[in-house]
Amino acid sequence: MKKFLLLLVGLFMSTITSLAFADNLDCDALIRGSGVPEGTGQVVVVVPDVARGISYAKLAACEMGKDGKWSAIYDNLSAIVGKNGIAEPGGKIEGDSKTPSGLFYIGETFGYHPLSLSKISNIRMDYRYITNNDFDKFIDDSNTPENNYNTWIIGPTKAASHESMYRQDGLYEYGAVINYNNNPAVPGKGSAIFMHIWGSGKTYTAGCVALQIQDLVSVLNWLDKTKQPQILIKYQ
């Protein structure tokens, strides 16, 4: 009887282990052929998790190894994207509540704390300290008279609308800019796309990619500017 129970426990643990790794993302298969340029050694991959819903995704932090293959440093992290899912390639527009698909460089990181006091104090990316005021803004007005759509500014603006970078809900306590639609910025094609904290009770974003804070901090601490990190957001 004891041997039988041990056998059942062994089979159960084997099944659980298989299930735990069954849905891991294959970095090499996902990144190959996606247009990642030579010189990029880190790619964050975001894949829709349609089984959970249109606004859910899985994320892996992938790094190029000495053997020339991509492997996961962090794998199968749960994430949320835009309320209406991920836009088809080239289909993102301002206000559609979709996350843009494609391959984009990861820009500067940001947070509400001086870097030395933050959870990402060892980060190897440019960091912008957001203070508790309305100085830091991301312009989302497609018709801004200042011609600075999809740009982070400091100070007053004549734009009809903007994203305040210091939020009362704390979603931007830690984050990184996704360099979407910025070279050049095409009015109406979407703005202010970030990786940021997954807020408590939230099941979608306005178009950003959000992670649980502990996962986000891990990914941010892993990023290395010298490896020219990019994010690959898959439509399907």
Coordinates of N, CA and C in Angstrom, one line a residue:
M1 N 0.8 -1.2 0.0 CA 0.0 0.0 0.0 C 0.9 1.3 0.0
K2 N 1.9 1.2 0.8 CA 2.8 2.4 0.9 C 3.5 2.6 -0.4
K3 N 3.9 1.5 -1.1 CA 4.6 1.7 -2.4 C 3.6 2.2 -3.4
F4 N 2.3 1.8 -3.3 CA 1.3 2.3 -4.2 C 1.1 3.8 -4.1
L5 N 1.0 4.2 -2.8 CA 0.8 5.6 -2.5 C 2.0 6.5 -3.0
L6 N 3.2 5.9 -2.8 CA 4.4 6.7 -3.3 C 4.4 6.8 -4.8
L7 N 3.9 5.7 -5.5 CA 3.8 5.7 -6.9 C 2.8 6.8 -7.4
L8 N 1.7 6.9 -6.7 CA 0.7 7.9 -7.0 C 1.2 9.3 -6.8
V9 N 1.9 9.5 -5.7 CA 2.5 10.8 -5.5 C 3.5 11.2 -6.5
G10 N 4.3 10.2 -6.9 CA 5.3 10.4 -8.0 C 4.7 10.8 -9.3
L11 N 3.6 10.1 -9.7 CA 2.9 10.4 -10.9 C 2.3 11.8 -10.8
F12 N 1.7 12.1 -9.7 CA 1.1 13.4 -9.5 C 2.1 14.5 -9.7
M13 N 3.3 14.4 -9.0 CA 4.3 15.4 -9.1 C 4.9 15.5 -10.5
S14 N 5.0 14.4 -11.2 CA 5.4 14.4 -12.6 C 4.5 15.2 -13.5
T15 N 3.2 14.9 -13.2 CA 2.1 15.6 -14.0 C 2.2 17.1 -13.8
I16 N 2.3 17.5 -12.5 CA 2.3 18.9 -12.1 C 3.5 19.6 -12.8
T17 N 4.7 18.9 -12.7 CA 5.9 19.5 -13.3 C 5.7 19.7 -14.8
S18 N 5.1 18.7 -15.5 CA 4.9 18.8 -16.9 C 4.0 19.9 -17.2
L19 N 2.9 20.1 -16.4 CA 2.0 21.2 -16.7 C 2.7 22.5 -16.4
A20 N 3.5 22.6 -15.4 CA 4.2 23.9 -15.1 C 5.0 24.4 -16.2
F21 N 5.7 23.4 -17.0 CA 6.6 23.8 -18.0 C 6.0 23.7 -19.4
A22 N 4.7 23.2 -19.5 CA 4.1 23.0 -20.8 C 3.9 24.2 -21.5
D23 N 3.6 25.3 -20.8 CA 3.3 26.6 -21.5 C 4.5 27.6 -21.5
N24 N 5.7 27.1 -21.2 CA 6.8 28.0 -21.3 C 7.0 28.5 -22.7
L25 N 7.5 29.7 -22.8 CA 7.6 30.3 -24.1 C 9.0 29.9 -24.7
D26 N 9.0 29.6 -26.0 CA 10.2 29.2 -26.6 C 10.9 30.5 -27.2
C27 N 11.8 31.1 -26.5 CA 12.4 32.3 -26.9 C 13.0 32.3 -28.3
D28 N 13.8 31.2 -28.5 CA 14.5 31.1 -29.8 C 13.5 31.1 -31.0
A29 N 12.5 30.2 -30.8 CA 11.5 30.1 -31.9 C 10.7 31.4 -32.1
L30 N 10.4 32.1 -31.1 CA 9.6 33.3 -31.2 C 10.4 34.5 -31.8
I31 N 11.7 34.5 -31.4 CA 12.5 35.7 -31.9 C 13.1 35.5 -33.3
R32 N 13.4 34.3 -33.6 CA 14.0 34.0 -34.9 C 13.1 34.5 -36.0
G33 N 13.6 35.3 -37.0 CA 12.8 35.8 -38.1 C 12.0 37.0 -37.8
S34 N 12.1 37.5 -36.6 CA 11.3 38.7 -36.2 C 11.9 40.0 -36.5
G35 N 13.1 40.0 -37.1 CA 13.8 41.2 -37.4 C 14.7 41.9 -36.4
V36 N 15.0 41.1 -35.3 CA 15.9 41.7 -34.3 C 17.2 41.9 -34.9
P37 N 17.7 43.2 -34.8 CA 19.0 43.5 -35.4 C 20.2 42.9 -34.7
E38 N 21.3 42.8 -35.4 CA 22.5 42.4 -34.8 C 22.9 43.5 -33.8
G39 N 23.4 43.1 -32.7 CA 23.7 44.0 -31.6 C 22.8 44.0 -30.4
T40 N 21.5 43.5 -30.7 CA 20.6 43.4 -29.6 C 20.8 42.0 -29.0
G41 N 21.0 42.0 -27.7 CA 21.2 40.8 -26.9 C 20.1 40.5 -25.9
Q42 N 19.1 41.4 -25.8 CA 18.0 41.1 -24.9 C 16.7 41.5 -25.6
V43 N 15.7 40.6 -25.4 CA 14.4 40.8 -26.0 C 13.3 40.4 -25.0
V44 N 12.4 41.3 -24.7 CA 11.2 40.9 -23.9 C 10.2 40.5 -24.9
V45 N 9.7 39.3 -24.8 CA 8.7 38.8 -25.7 C 7.3 38.7 -25.0
V46 N 6.3 39.3 -25.6 CA 4.9 39.3 -25.1 C 4.0 38.6 -26.1
V47 N 3.3 37.6 -25.6 CA 2.5 36.7 -26.4 C 1.0 36.7 -25.9
P48 N 0.0 36.9 -26.7 CA -1.4 36.9 -26.2 C -1.7 35.6 -25.4
D49 N -2.4 35.7 -24.3 CA -2.8 34.5 -23.6 C -4.3 34.4 -23.7
V50 N -4.7 34.0 -24.9 CA -6.2 34.0 -25.3 C -7.0 33.1 -24.4
A51 N -6.4 32.1 -23.8 CA -7.2 31.2 -22.9 C -7.7 32.0 -21.7
R52 N -7.0 33.0 -21.3 CA -7.5 33.8 -20.1 C -8.4 35.0 -20.5
G53 N -8.2 35.5 -21.7 CA -9.0 36.6 -22.2 C -8.2 37.5 -23.1
I54 N -8.9 38.4 -23.8 CA -8.2 39.2 -24.8 C -7.2 40.2 -24.3
S55 N -7.3 40.6 -23.0 CA -6.4 41.5 -22.4 C -5.3 40.9 -21.6
Y56 N -5.1 39.6 -21.7 CA -4.1 38.9 -20.9 C -2.9 38.4 -21.9
A57 N -1.7 38.3 -21.3 CA -0.6 37.9 -22.1 C 0.4 37.2 -21.2
K58 N 1.3 36.5 -21.9 CA 2.5 35.8 -21.2 C 3.7 36.6 -21.7
L59 N 4.7 36.7 -20.8 CA 5.9 37.4 -21.1 C 7.1 36.7 -20.7
A60 N 8.1 36.8 -21.5 CA 9.4 36.1 -21.2 C 10.5 37.2 -21.5
A61 N 11.5 37.2 -20.6 CA 12.7 38.0 -20.8 C 13.8 37.1 -21.3
C62 N 14.2 37.3 -22.6 CA 15.1 36.4 -23.3 C 16.4 37.1 -23.6
E63 N 17.4 36.2 -23.5 CA 18.8 36.7 -23.7 C 19.6 35.8 -24.7
M64 N 20.4 36.5 -25.5 CA 21.2 35.7 -26.5 C 22.4 35.1 -25.8
G65 N 22.5 33.8 -25.9 CA 23.6 33.1 -25.3 C 24.9 33.0 -26.2
K66 N 26.0 32.6 -25.6 CA 27.2 32.5 -26.4 C 27.1 31.5 -27.6
D67 N 26.1 30.6 -27.5 CA 25.9 29.7 -28.6 C 25.0 30.2 -29.7
G68 N 24.6 31.5 -29.5 CA 23.9 32.2 -30.6 C 22.4 31.9 -30.5
K69 N 21.9 31.2 -29.4 CA 20.5 30.9 -29.3 C 19.9 31.8 -28.2
W70 N 18.6 32.0 -28.3 CA 17.9 32.8 -27.3 C 17.3 31.9 -26.3
S71 N 17.5 32.3 -25.0 CA 16.9 31.5 -23.9 C 16.3 32.4 -22.9
A72 N 15.4 31.9 -22.1 CA 14.6 32.7 -21.1 C 15.4 32.9 -19.8
I73 N 15.5 34.1 -19.4 CA 16.0 34.4 -18.0 C 14.8 34.4 -17.1
Y74 N 13.7 35.0 -17.5 CA 12.4 35.0 -16.8 C 11.4 34.5 -17.8
D75 N 10.6 33.5 -17.4 CA 9.7 32.9 -18.4 C 8.3 32.8 -17.9
N76 N 7.4 32.8 -18.8 CA 5.9 32.6 -18.5 C 5.4 33.5 -17.4
L77 N 5.8 34.8 -17.4 CA 5.3 35.8 -16.5 C 3.9 36.2 -17.0
S78 N 3.0 36.4 -16.1 CA 1.7 36.8 -16.4 C 1.6 38.3 -16.6
A79 N 0.9 38.8 -17.6 CA 0.9 40.2 -17.9 C -0.5 40.6 -18.4
I80 N -0.8 41.9 -18.4 CA -2.0 42.4 -19.0 C -1.7 43.4 -20.1
V81 N -2.5 43.5 -21.1 CA -2.3 44.5 -22.2 C -3.6 45.3 -22.3
G82 N -3.7 45.9 -23.5 CA -4.9 46.8 -23.7 C -6.2 46.1 -23.5
K83 N -7.2 46.9 -23.1 CA -8.6 46.4 -22.9 C -9.1 45.7 -24.1
N84 N -8.7 46.1 -25.3 CA -9.2 45.5 -26.5 C -8.1 44.7 -27.2
G85 N -7.1 44.2 -26.4 CA -6.1 43.3 -26.8 C -5.0 44.0 -27.5
I86 N -4.3 43.2 -28.4 CA -3.1 43.7 -29.1 C -3.5 44.0 -30.6
A87 N -3.1 45.2 -31.0 CA -3.5 45.6 -32.4 C -2.7 44.8 -33.4
E88 N -3.4 44.6 -34.6 CA -2.7 43.9 -35.7 C -1.5 44.8 -36.1
P89 N -0.5 44.3 -36.7 CA 0.7 45.1 -37.1 C 0.3 46.3 -37.9
G90 N 0.7 47.5 -37.4 CA 0.4 48.8 -38.0 C -0.9 49.3 -37.8
G91 N -1.7 48.6 -36.9 CA -3.1 49.0 -36.7 C -3.4 49.8 -35.5
K92 N -2.4 50.1 -34.7 CA -2.7 50.9 -33.5 C -3.0 52.3 -33.8
I93 N -4.1 52.8 -33.1 CA -4.5 54.2 -33.2 C -4.7 54.8 -31.8
E94 N -4.6 56.1 -31.7 CA -4.8 56.7 -30.4 C -6.2 56.5 -29.9
G95 N -6.3 56.1 -28.6 CA -7.5 55.9 -28.0 C -8.3 54.6 -28.2
D96 N -7.6 53.6 -28.9 CA -8.3 52.4 -29.2 C -8.2 51.3 -28.1
S97 N -7.5 51.6 -27.1 CA -7.3 50.7 -25.9 C -6.7 49.4 -26.4
K98 N -5.8 49.5 -27.3 CA -5.0 48.3 -27.8 C -3.6 48.6 -27.6
T99 N -2.9 47.5 -27.4 CA -1.4 47.5 -27.3 C -0.8 47.3 -28.7
P100 N 0.2 48.1 -29.1 CA 0.7 48.0 -30.4 C 1.5 46.7 -30.5
S101 N 1.4 46.0 -31.7 CA 2.3 44.8 -31.9 C 3.5 45.2 -32.7
G102 N 4.5 44.4 -32.6 CA 5.8 44.7 -33.3 C 7.0 44.7 -32.5
L103 N 8.1 45.1 -33.0 CA 9.4 45.1 -32.3 C 9.8 46.5 -32.1
F104 N 10.1 46.8 -30.8 CA 10.4 48.2 -30.4 C 11.6 48.2 -29.4
Y105 N 12.4 49.2 -29.5 CA 13.4 49.4 -28.5 C 12.8 49.8 -27.1
I106 N 13.4 49.3 -26.1 CA 13.0 49.7 -24.7 C 13.8 51.0 -24.4
G107 N 13.1 52.1 -24.1 CA 13.8 53.3 -23.8 C 14.2 53.4 -22.3
E108 N 14.1 54.7 -21.8 CA 14.5 54.9 -20.4 C 13.5 54.3 -19.4
T109 N 14.0 54.0 -18.3 CA 13.2 53.5 -17.2 C 12.8 54.7 -16.3
F110 N 11.9 54.5 -15.5 CA 11.5 55.6 -14.6 C 10.9 55.1 -13.3
G111 N 10.7 56.1 -12.4 CA 10.2 55.7 -11.1 C 10.0 56.9 -10.2
Y112 N 9.3 56.6 -9.0 CA 9.0 57.7 -8.1 C 10.0 57.9 -7.0
H113 N 11.1 57.2 -7.1 CA 12.1 57.3 -6.0 C 13.5 57.7 -6.6
P114 N 14.3 58.4 -5.8 CA 15.7 58.5 -6.3 C 16.3 57.2 -6.5
L115 N 17.1 57.0 -7.5 CA 17.6 55.7 -7.9 C 18.2 54.9 -6.8
S116 N 19.0 55.6 -5.9 CA 19.7 55.0 -4.9 C 18.7 54.4 -3.8
L117 N 17.5 54.8 -3.8 CA 16.5 54.4 -2.8 C 15.4 53.5 -3.4
S118 N 15.6 53.2 -4.7 CA 14.6 52.4 -5.4 C 14.9 50.9 -5.4
K119 N 13.9 50.1 -5.8 CA 14.1 48.7 -5.9 C 14.9 48.3 -7.1
I120 N 15.2 49.3 -8.0 CA 16.0 49.0 -9.2 C 17.3 49.8 -9.2
S121 N 17.8 49.9 -8.0 CA 19.0 50.8 -7.8 C 20.2 50.2 -8.6
N122 N 20.2 49.0 -9.0 CA 21.4 48.4 -9.8 C 21.1 48.4 -11.3
I123 N 20.1 49.1 -11.7 CA 19.6 49.0 -13.1 C 20.7 49.5 -14.0
R124 N 20.8 49.0 -15.2 CA 21.8 49.3 -16.2 C 21.2 50.1 -17.4
M125 N 20.1 50.8 -17.1 CA 19.4 51.6 -18.1 C 19.4 53.0 -17.6
D126 N 19.1 53.9 -18.6 CA 18.9 55.3 -18.2 C 17.6 55.4 -17.3
Y127 N 17.7 56.2 -16.3 CA 16.6 56.3 -15.3 C 16.1 57.7 -15.1
R128 N 14.8 57.9 -15.1 CA 14.3 59.2 -14.9 C 13.4 59.2 -13.6
Y129 N 13.8 60.1 -12.7 CA 13.1 60.2 -11.4 C 11.9 61.2 -11.5
I130 N 10.7 60.6 -11.3 CA 9.5 61.4 -11.4 C 9.2 62.0 -10.0
T131 N 9.1 63.3 -9.9 CA 8.8 63.9 -8.6 C 7.3 64.0 -8.4
N132 N 6.9 64.3 -7.2 CA 5.4 64.4 -6.9 C 4.9 65.8 -7.3
N133 N 4.7 66.0 -8.6 CA 4.1 67.2 -9.1 C 3.6 66.9 -10.5
D134 N 3.1 68.0 -11.1 CA 2.5 67.8 -12.4 C 3.5 68.2 -13.5
F135 N 4.8 68.2 -13.2 CA 5.8 68.6 -14.2 C 6.0 67.6 -15.3
D136 N 6.0 66.3 -14.9 CA 6.3 65.3 -15.9 C 5.0 64.9 -16.6
K137 N 5.1 65.0 -18.0 CA 3.9 64.7 -18.8 C 4.3 64.0 -20.0
F138 N 3.4 63.2 -20.5 CA 3.6 62.5 -21.8 C 2.4 63.0 -22.7
I139 N 2.7 63.7 -23.8 CA 1.7 64.3 -24.6 C 1.0 63.3 -25.5
D140 N -0.4 63.2 -25.4 CA -1.2 62.3 -26.2 C -2.2 63.0 -27.1
D141 N -2.0 64.4 -27.2 CA -2.9 65.2 -28.1 C -2.3 65.1 -29.5
S142 N -3.0 64.5 -30.4 CA -2.6 64.3 -31.8 C -2.4 65.7 -32.5
N143 N -3.1 66.7 -32.0 CA -3.1 68.0 -32.7 C -2.4 69.0 -31.8
T144 N -1.5 68.6 -31.0 CA -0.9 69.6 -30.1 C -0.2 70.7 -30.9
P145 N -0.4 71.9 -30.5 CA 0.2 73.1 -31.3 C 1.7 73.1 -31.1
E146 N 2.2 72.4 -30.2 CA 3.7 72.4 -29.9 C 4.5 71.4 -30.7
N147 N 3.7 70.6 -31.5 CA 4.4 69.6 -32.3 C 5.2 68.6 -31.5
N148 N 4.7 68.2 -30.4 CA 5.4 67.3 -29.5 C 4.6 66.1 -29.1
Y149 N 3.8 65.6 -30.0 CA 3.0 64.4 -29.8 C 3.9 63.2 -29.4
N150 N 3.4 62.4 -28.5 CA 4.1 61.2 -28.0 C 5.5 61.5 -27.5
T151 N 5.6 62.6 -26.7 CA 6.9 63.1 -26.2 C 6.7 63.3 -24.7
W152 N 7.7 63.0 -23.9 CA 7.8 63.2 -22.5 C 8.3 64.7 -22.3
I153 N 7.6 65.5 -21.7 CA 8.0 66.9 -21.4 C 8.0 67.2 -19.9
I154 N 8.7 68.2 -19.6 CA 8.7 68.7 -18.2 C 8.2 70.2 -18.2
G155 N 7.2 70.5 -17.4 CA 6.7 71.8 -17.4 C 5.3 72.0 -18.0
P156 N 4.9 73.2 -18.2 CA 3.5 73.5 -18.8 C 3.4 73.1 -20.2
T157 N 2.2 72.9 -20.7 CA 2.0 72.6 -22.1 C 0.7 73.2 -22.6
K158 N 0.7 73.4 -23.9 CA -0.6 73.9 -24.5 C -1.4 72.8 -25.1
A159 N -0.9 71.6 -25.0 CA -1.6 70.4 -25.5 C -3.0 70.2 -24.8
A160 N -4.0 69.8 -25.6 CA -5.3 69.6 -25.0 C -5.4 68.5 -24.0
S161 N -4.5 67.5 -24.2 CA -4.5 66.3 -23.2 C -3.1 65.8 -23.1
H162 N -2.8 65.2 -21.9 CA -1.6 64.6 -21.7 C -1.7 63.5 -20.6
E163 N -0.7 62.7 -20.5 CA -0.6 61.6 -19.5 C 0.3 62.1 -18.4
S164 N -0.3 62.3 -17.2 CA 0.6 62.7 -16.0 C 1.4 61.5 -15.6
M165 N 2.7 61.7 -15.5 CA 3.6 60.5 -15.1 C 3.6 60.2 -13.6
Y166 N 3.1 61.2 -12.8 CA 3.0 60.9 -11.4 C 1.5 60.6 -11.1
R167 N 1.2 59.3 -11.0 CA -0.2 58.9 -10.8 C -0.5 58.5 -9.4
Q168 N -1.7 58.9 -9.0 CA -2.1 58.6 -7.6 C -2.3 57.1 -7.3
D169 N -2.5 56.3 -8.3 CA -2.7 54.9 -8.1 C -1.4 54.1 -8.1
G170 N -0.3 54.9 -8.4 CA 1.1 54.3 -8.2 C 1.5 53.3 -9.4
L171 N 0.8 53.3 -10.5 CA 1.1 52.4 -11.6 C 2.4 52.7 -12.2
Y172 N 2.9 53.9 -12.1 CA 4.2 54.3 -12.7 C 5.3 54.4 -11.7
E173 N 5.1 53.8 -10.5 CA 6.2 53.8 -9.5 C 7.5 53.2 -10.1
Y174 N 7.3 52.2 -10.9 CA 8.4 51.6 -11.7 C 7.9 51.4 -13.1
G175 N 8.8 51.6 -14.0 CA 8.4 51.3 -15.4 C 9.5 51.6 -16.4
A176 N 9.1 51.4 -17.7 CA 10.1 51.7 -18.8 C 9.3 52.2 -20.0
V177 N 9.8 53.1 -20.7 CA 9.2 53.6 -22.0 C 9.4 52.6 -23.1
I178 N 8.3 52.2 -23.8 CA 8.4 51.4 -25.0 C 8.5 52.4 -26.2
N179 N 9.6 52.4 -26.9 CA 9.8 53.4 -28.0 C 9.0 53.0 -29.2
Y180 N 7.7 53.2 -29.0 CA 6.7 53.0 -30.1 C 6.3 54.3 -30.7
N181 N 6.3 54.4 -32.0 CA 5.8 55.6 -32.7 C 6.5 56.9 -32.3
N182 N 7.8 56.8 -32.3 CA 8.6 58.0 -31.9 C 9.7 58.4 -32.8
N183 N 9.8 57.8 -33.9 CA 10.9 58.2 -34.8 C 10.5 58.0 -36.3
P184 N 9.7 58.9 -36.8 CA 9.1 60.0 -36.1 C 7.8 59.6 -35.5
A185 N 7.3 60.5 -34.7 CA 5.9 60.3 -34.1 C 4.9 60.7 -35.1
V186 N 4.0 59.8 -35.4 CA 2.9 60.0 -36.4 C 1.7 60.3 -35.6
P187 N 1.1 61.5 -35.7 CA -0.1 61.9 -35.0 C -1.2 60.9 -35.2
G188 N -1.8 60.5 -34.1 CA -3.0 59.6 -34.2 C -2.6 58.1 -34.1
K189 N -1.3 57.8 -34.2 CA -0.9 56.4 -34.2 C -0.6 55.8 -32.9
G190 N -0.9 56.5 -31.8 CA -0.7 56.0 -30.5 C 0.4 56.6 -29.7
S191 N 0.3 56.7 -28.4 CA 1.3 57.4 -27.6 C 1.3 56.8 -26.2
A192 N 2.4 57.2 -25.5 CA 2.6 56.9 -24.1 C 2.4 55.4 -23.8
I193 N 3.2 54.6 -24.5 CA 3.2 53.1 -24.3 C 4.3 52.7 -23.4
F194 N 4.0 52.1 -22.3 CA 5.0 51.7 -21.3 C 4.9 50.3 -20.8
M195 N 6.0 49.8 -20.2 CA 5.8 48.7 -19.3 C 5.7 49.3 -17.9
H196 N 4.7 48.8 -17.1 CA 4.4 49.4 -15.8 C 3.8 48.4 -14.9
I197 N 3.5 48.8 -13.7 CA 2.9 47.9 -12.6 C 1.5 47.5 -13.0
W198 N 1.2 46.3 -12.7 CA -0.2 45.8 -12.9 C -0.9 46.2 -11.6
G199 N -1.9 47.1 -11.7 CA -2.6 47.6 -10.6 C -3.5 46.5 -10.0
S200 N -3.7 46.6 -8.7 CA -4.6 45.7 -8.0 C -6.0 45.7 -8.5
G201 N -6.5 44.5 -8.8 CA -7.9 44.4 -9.3 C -8.1 44.7 -10.8
K202 N -7.0 45.1 -11.5 CA -7.2 45.5 -12.9 C -7.0 44.3 -13.8
T203 N -7.8 44.3 -14.9 CA -7.7 43.2 -15.8 C -7.3 43.7 -17.2
Y204 N -6.9 44.9 -17.4 CA -6.5 45.4 -18.6 C -5.8 46.8 -18.4
T205 N -5.1 47.3 -19.5 CA -4.5 48.6 -19.5 C -5.2 49.4 -20.6
A206 N -4.7 50.6 -20.8 CA -5.2 51.5 -21.9 C -4.4 51.2 -23.1
G207 N -3.4 50.4 -23.1 CA -2.5 50.1 -24.2 C -1.1 49.7 -23.9
C208 N -0.8 49.8 -22.6 CA 0.6 49.4 -22.1 C 0.6 47.9 -21.8
V209 N 1.8 47.5 -21.4 CA 2.1 46.2 -20.9 C 2.3 46.3 -19.4
A210 N 1.5 45.6 -18.6 CA 1.7 45.7 -17.2 C 2.0 44.3 -16.6
L211 N 2.9 44.3 -15.6 CA 3.3 43.1 -14.8 C 3.1 43.3 -13.3
Q212 N 3.0 42.2 -12.6 CA 3.1 42.3 -11.2 C 4.4 43.0 -10.8
I213 N 4.3 43.8 -9.7 CA 5.5 44.6 -9.3 C 6.8 43.8 -9.2
Q214 N 6.7 42.6 -8.5 CA 7.9 41.8 -8.3 C 8.5 41.3 -9.6
D215 N 7.6 41.0 -10.6 CA 8.1 40.6 -11.9 C 8.7 41.8 -12.7
L216 N 8.0 42.9 -12.6 CA 8.5 44.1 -13.3 C 9.8 44.5 -12.8
V217 N 10.0 44.5 -11.5 CA 11.3 44.9 -10.9 C 12.4 43.9 -11.3
S218 N 12.1 42.7 -11.4 CA 13.1 41.7 -11.9 C 13.5 42.0 -13.3
V219 N 12.5 42.2 -14.2 CA 12.8 42.5 -15.6 C 13.6 43.8 -15.7
L220 N 13.2 44.8 -15.0 CA 13.9 46.1 -15.1 C 15.4 46.0 -14.6
N221 N 15.6 45.2 -13.5 CA 17.0 45.0 -13.0 C 17.8 44.2 -14.0
W222 N 17.2 43.4 -14.8 CA 17.9 42.6 -15.8 C 18.3 43.4 -17.0
L223 N 17.5 44.3 -17.4 CA 17.8 45.1 -18.7 C 19.1 45.7 -18.6
D224 N 19.8 45.8 -19.8 CA 21.1 46.3 -19.9 C 21.2 47.1 -21.2
K225 N 21.4 48.4 -21.0 CA 21.4 49.3 -22.2 C 22.5 48.9 -23.2
T226 N 23.6 48.4 -22.8 CA 24.6 48.0 -23.7 C 24.2 46.8 -24.6
K227 N 23.2 46.1 -24.2 CA 22.6 45.0 -25.0 C 21.5 45.4 -25.9
Q228 N 21.2 46.7 -26.0 CA 20.2 47.3 -26.8 C 18.9 46.5 -26.8
P229 N 18.3 46.5 -25.6 CA 17.1 45.7 -25.4 C 15.9 46.2 -26.2
Q230 N 15.1 45.2 -26.6 CA 13.9 45.5 -27.4 C 12.7 44.7 -26.8
I231 N 11.5 45.0 -27.2 CA 10.3 44.3 -26.8 C 9.6 43.8 -28.0
L232 N 9.3 42.6 -28.1 CA 8.6 42.0 -29.2 C 7.2 41.6 -28.8
I233 N 6.2 42.4 -29.3 CA 4.8 42.2 -28.9 C 4.1 41.5 -30.1
K234 N 3.7 40.2 -29.8 CA 3.2 39.4 -30.9 C 1.7 39.7 -31.0
Y235 N 1.2 39.7 -32.2 CA -0.2 39.9 -32.5 C -1.0 38.6 -32.3
Q236 N -0.3 37.5 -32.7 CA -0.9 36.1 -32.5 C 0.1 35.2 -32.0

